[in-house]
Amino acid sequence: TDFPNTIVSGHDHCLVIPHLGASTEESEDNCAVMAVLEVRNYLENGNIHNSVNYPDCDLGICQNPRLAIYHKNITNMISQFTNVIGKDGHNIVELSNQSRGEIAYTMMDVEKPFSAQLVDQLSQIEGVFRVRVVKNEGGR
């Protein structure tokens, strides 16, 4: 049961658990707050949590220029990204890559702001669906 009382909580054949459904006002409010916080975290930082279509991926609070790349989960994608970024004179400060089935999501923080040309070059790589500029200011 998820509504414990003195009768069932001491019974050997009863398992008392927290309420797991989203049918109460409190749980609906909590779910709404959680959804807003997750969308905000995605928009501000590029982080993904609890998505149906994409894997969880988190680089924390965005403090450096950050790129997010949605791409096929195939061999050699990361090396192509890092090669393009390196040739453009950027050092990758932090990188996270996660996949779910045939889809992958990569986030990279670089030391300094990057050009629109770099974003275009990454977008041209076969297997890339989209390159998103999360932040393009600041840096170490």
PDB file of C-alpha atoms in Angstrom, residues 1-134:
ATOM      1  CA  THR A   1       0.000   0.000   0.000  1.00  0.00           C
ATOM      2  CA  ASP A   2       1.033   3.599  -0.463  1.00  0.00           C
ATOM      3  CA  PHE A   3      -1.331   4.853   2.232  1.00  0.00           C
ATOM      4  CA  PRO A   4       0.096   3.387   5.435  1.00  0.00           C
ATOM      5  CA  ASN A   5      -1.866   3.285   8.653  1.00  0.00           C
ATOM      6  CA  THR A   6      -1.366   1.550  11.977  1.00  0.00           C
ATOM      7  CA  ILE A   7      -3.194  -1.587  10.817  1.00  0.00           C
ATOM      8  CA  VAL A   8      -1.198  -2.306   7.638  1.00  0.00           C
ATOM      9  CA  SER A   9       2.198  -0.835   8.542  1.00  0.00           C
ATOM     10  CA  GLY A  10       2.898  -3.572  11.071  1.00  0.00           C
ATOM     11  CA  HIS A  11       1.542  -6.446   8.980  1.00  0.00           C
ATOM     12  CA  ASP A  12       4.114  -9.022   7.786  1.00  0.00           C
ATOM     13  CA  HIS A  13       2.509  -9.380   4.358  1.00  0.00           C
ATOM     14  CA  CYS A  14       2.204  -5.675   3.581  1.00  0.00           C
ATOM     15  CA  LEU A  15       4.848  -3.535   1.924  1.00  0.00           C
ATOM     16  CA  VAL A  16       4.537   0.173   2.686  1.00  0.00           C
ATOM     17  CA  ILE A  17       5.944   2.391  -0.085  1.00  0.00           C
ATOM     18  CA  PRO A  18       5.834   6.097  -0.951  1.00  0.00           C
ATOM     19  CA  HIS A  19       3.005   7.155  -3.230  1.00  0.00           C
ATOM     20  CA  LEU A  20       4.320   6.706  -6.790  1.00  0.00           C
ATOM     21  CA  GLY A  21       1.388   7.867  -8.888  1.00  0.00           C
ATOM     22  CA  ALA A  22       0.807  11.328 -10.297  1.00  0.00           C
ATOM     23  CA  SER A  23      -2.860  11.454  -9.468  1.00  0.00           C
ATOM     24  CA  THR A  24      -2.793  13.706  -6.417  1.00  0.00           C
ATOM     25  CA  GLU A  25      -2.674  17.498  -6.534  1.00  0.00           C
ATOM     26  CA  GLU A  26       0.713  17.440  -4.834  1.00  0.00           C
ATOM     27  CA  SER A  27       2.229  15.005  -7.313  1.00  0.00           C
ATOM     28  CA  GLU A  28       0.793  16.895 -10.285  1.00  0.00           C
ATOM     29  CA  ASP A  29       2.288  20.135  -8.934  1.00  0.00           C
ATOM     30  CA  ASN A  30       5.640  18.418  -8.358  1.00  0.00           C
ATOM     31  CA  CYS A  31       5.627  16.984 -11.892  1.00  0.00           C
ATOM     32  CA  ALA A  32       4.848  20.403 -13.357  1.00  0.00           C
ATOM     33  CA  VAL A  33       7.675  22.029 -11.384  1.00  0.00           C
ATOM     34  CA  MET A  34      10.076  19.259 -12.399  1.00  0.00           C
ATOM     35  CA  ALA A  35       9.160  19.660 -16.083  1.00  0.00           C
ATOM     36  CA  VAL A  36       9.727  23.425 -15.959  1.00  0.00           C
ATOM     37  CA  LEU A  37      13.099  23.003 -14.233  1.00  0.00           C
ATOM     38  CA  GLU A  38      14.212  20.402 -16.787  1.00  0.00           C
ATOM     39  CA  VAL A  39      13.216  22.586 -19.744  1.00  0.00           C
ATOM     40  CA  ARG A  40      14.999  25.551 -18.161  1.00  0.00           C
ATOM     41  CA  ASN A  41      18.128  23.455 -17.571  1.00  0.00           C
ATOM     42  CA  TYR A  42      18.052  22.383 -21.214  1.00  0.00           C
ATOM     43  CA  LEU A  43      17.572  25.916 -22.554  1.00  0.00           C
ATOM     44  CA  GLU A  44      20.191  27.520 -20.299  1.00  0.00           C
ATOM     45  CA  ASN A  45      22.770  24.721 -20.101  1.00  0.00           C
ATOM     46  CA  GLY A  46      21.997  22.145 -22.792  1.00  0.00           C
ATOM     47  CA  ASN A  47      21.538  19.413 -20.181  1.00  0.00           C
ATOM     48  CA  ILE A  48      18.981  16.683 -20.868  1.00  0.00           C
ATOM     49  CA  HIS A  49      17.184  14.705 -18.154  1.00  0.00           C
ATOM     50  CA  ASN A  50      14.242  12.300 -18.384  1.00  0.00           C
ATOM     51  CA  SER A  51      13.742  12.693 -22.128  1.00  0.00           C
ATOM     52  CA  VAL A  52      11.758  10.126 -24.051  1.00  0.00           C
ATOM     53  CA  ASN A  53      13.856  10.568 -27.204  1.00  0.00           C
ATOM     54  CA  TYR A  54      17.353  11.419 -25.969  1.00  0.00           C
ATOM     55  CA  PRO A  55      19.710  10.043 -23.331  1.00  0.00           C
ATOM     56  CA  ASP A  56      20.441  11.873 -20.091  1.00  0.00           C
ATOM     57  CA  CYS A  57      23.468  14.121 -20.603  1.00  0.00           C
ATOM     58  CA  ASP A  58      24.749  16.724 -18.148  1.00  0.00           C
ATOM     59  CA  LEU A  59      27.773  19.048 -18.165  1.00  0.00           C
ATOM     60  CA  GLY A  60      26.517  21.137 -15.266  1.00  0.00           C
ATOM     61  CA  ILE A  61      26.046  24.885 -15.322  1.00  0.00           C
ATOM     62  CA  CYS A  62      27.286  26.437 -18.555  1.00  0.00           C
ATOM     63  CA  GLN A  63      30.259  28.672 -17.724  1.00  0.00           C
ATOM     64  CA  ASN A  64      32.197  28.450 -21.010  1.00  0.00           C
ATOM     65  CA  PRO A  65      31.145  28.626 -24.640  1.00  0.00           C
ATOM     66  CA  ARG A  66      29.130  25.426 -25.216  1.00  0.00           C
ATOM     67  CA  LEU A  67      27.980  23.495 -28.270  1.00  0.00           C
ATOM     68  CA  ALA A  68      25.393  20.710 -28.273  1.00  0.00           C
ATOM     69  CA  ILE A  69      25.304  18.307 -31.198  1.00  0.00           C
ATOM     70  CA  TYR A  70      22.449  15.906 -31.997  1.00  0.00           C
ATOM     71  CA  HIS A  71      23.737  13.137 -34.222  1.00  0.00           C
ATOM     72  CA  LYS A  72      23.616   9.512 -35.278  1.00  0.00           C
ATOM     73  CA  ASN A  73      25.225   7.079 -32.870  1.00  0.00           C
ATOM     74  CA  ILE A  74      27.840   5.837 -35.329  1.00  0.00           C
ATOM     75  CA  THR A  75      31.582   5.261 -35.367  1.00  0.00           C
ATOM     76  CA  ASN A  76      33.957   8.216 -35.720  1.00  0.00           C
ATOM     77  CA  MET A  77      31.543  11.048 -34.870  1.00  0.00           C
ATOM     78  CA  ILE A  78      33.402  12.343 -31.805  1.00  0.00           C
ATOM     79  CA  SER A  79      36.764  12.318 -33.562  1.00  0.00           C
ATOM     80  CA  GLN A  80      35.268  14.321 -36.444  1.00  0.00           C
ATOM     81  CA  PHE A  81      33.889  16.900 -34.002  1.00  0.00           C
ATOM     82  CA  THR A  82      37.150  17.254 -32.104  1.00  0.00           C
ATOM     83  CA  ASN A  83      39.132  17.461 -35.350  1.00  0.00           C
ATOM     84  CA  VAL A  84      37.008  20.347 -36.687  1.00  0.00           C
ATOM     85  CA  ILE A  85      37.153  22.168 -33.354  1.00  0.00           C
ATOM     86  CA  GLY A  86      40.917  21.698 -33.022  1.00  0.00           C
ATOM     87  CA  LYS A  87      41.597  22.882 -36.579  1.00  0.00           C
ATOM     88  CA  ASP A  88      39.640  26.041 -35.754  1.00  0.00           C
ATOM     89  CA  GLY A  89      42.048  26.719 -32.867  1.00  0.00           C
ATOM     90  CA  HIS A  90      39.804  25.740 -29.991  1.00  0.00           C
ATOM     91  CA  ASN A  91      40.668  23.643 -26.971  1.00  0.00           C
ATOM     92  CA  ILE A  92      37.878  21.484 -25.569  1.00  0.00           C
ATOM     93  CA  VAL A  93      37.568  22.108 -21.842  1.00  0.00           C
ATOM     94  CA  GLU A  94      34.930  19.470 -21.159  1.00  0.00           C
ATOM     95  CA  LEU A  95      32.967  16.954 -23.240  1.00  0.00           C
ATOM     96  CA  SER A  96      30.050  14.625 -22.605  1.00  0.00           C
ATOM     97  CA  ASN A  97      28.613  12.136 -25.079  1.00  0.00           C
ATOM     98  CA  GLN A  98      25.634   9.903 -24.386  1.00  0.00           C
ATOM     99  CA  SER A  99      23.595   7.694 -26.665  1.00  0.00           C
ATOM    100  CA  ARG A 100      20.267   5.906 -26.771  1.00  0.00           C
ATOM    101  CA  GLY A 101      19.937   3.423 -29.575  1.00  0.00           C
ATOM    102  CA  GLU A 102      20.673   5.082 -32.913  1.00  0.00           C
ATOM    103  CA  ILE A 103      20.691   8.638 -31.499  1.00  0.00           C
ATOM    104  CA  ALA A 104      23.511  10.415 -29.646  1.00  0.00           C
ATOM    105  CA  TYR A 105      23.952  13.782 -27.968  1.00  0.00           C
ATOM    106  CA  THR A 106      27.313  15.436 -27.456  1.00  0.00           C
ATOM    107  CA  MET A 107      28.034  18.619 -25.503  1.00  0.00           C
ATOM    108  CA  MET A 108      31.378  20.382 -25.588  1.00  0.00           C
ATOM    109  CA  ASP A 109      32.691  23.365 -23.664  1.00  0.00           C
ATOM    110  CA  VAL A 110      35.532  25.256 -25.339  1.00  0.00           C
ATOM    111  CA  GLU A 111      37.966  27.839 -23.977  1.00  0.00           C
ATOM    112  CA  LYS A 112      36.889  30.817 -26.080  1.00  0.00           C
ATOM    113  CA  PRO A 113      33.954  31.969 -28.216  1.00  0.00           C
ATOM    114  CA  PHE A 114      33.647  30.324 -31.630  1.00  0.00           C
ATOM    115  CA  SER A 115      32.557  31.504 -35.066  1.00  0.00           C
ATOM    116  CA  ALA A 116      29.368  30.791 -36.989  1.00  0.00           C
ATOM    117  CA  GLN A 117      31.671  29.142 -39.530  1.00  0.00           C
ATOM    118  CA  LEU A 118      32.680  26.519 -36.935  1.00  0.00           C
ATOM    119  CA  VAL A 119      29.022  25.752 -36.243  1.00  0.00           C
ATOM    120  CA  ASP A 120      28.431  25.431 -39.988  1.00  0.00           C
ATOM    121  CA  GLN A 121      31.413  23.068 -40.395  1.00  0.00           C
ATOM    122  CA  LEU A 122      30.109  20.833 -37.600  1.00  0.00           C
ATOM    123  CA  SER A 123      26.631  20.889 -39.162  1.00  0.00           C
ATOM    124  CA  GLN A 124      28.071  19.648 -42.468  1.00  0.00           C
ATOM    125  CA  ILE A 125      29.429  16.416 -40.933  1.00  0.00           C
ATOM    126  CA  GLU A 126      27.461  13.451 -42.254  1.00  0.00           C
ATOM    127  CA  GLY A 127      25.280  12.039 -39.486  1.00  0.00           C
ATOM    128  CA  VAL A 128      24.776  15.368 -37.674  1.00  0.00           C
ATOM    129  CA  PHE A 129      21.114  16.320 -37.273  1.00  0.00           C
ATOM    130  CA  ARG A 130      21.610  19.672 -35.577  1.00  0.00           C
ATOM    131  CA  VAL A 131      24.249  21.801 -33.867  1.00  0.00           C
ATOM    132  CA  ARG A 132      22.938  24.031 -31.104  1.00  0.00           C
ATOM    133  CA  VAL A 133      24.848  26.976 -29.673  1.00  0.00           C
ATOM    134  CA  VAL A 134      24.051  26.845 -25.966  1.00  0.00           C
TER     135      VAL A 134
END
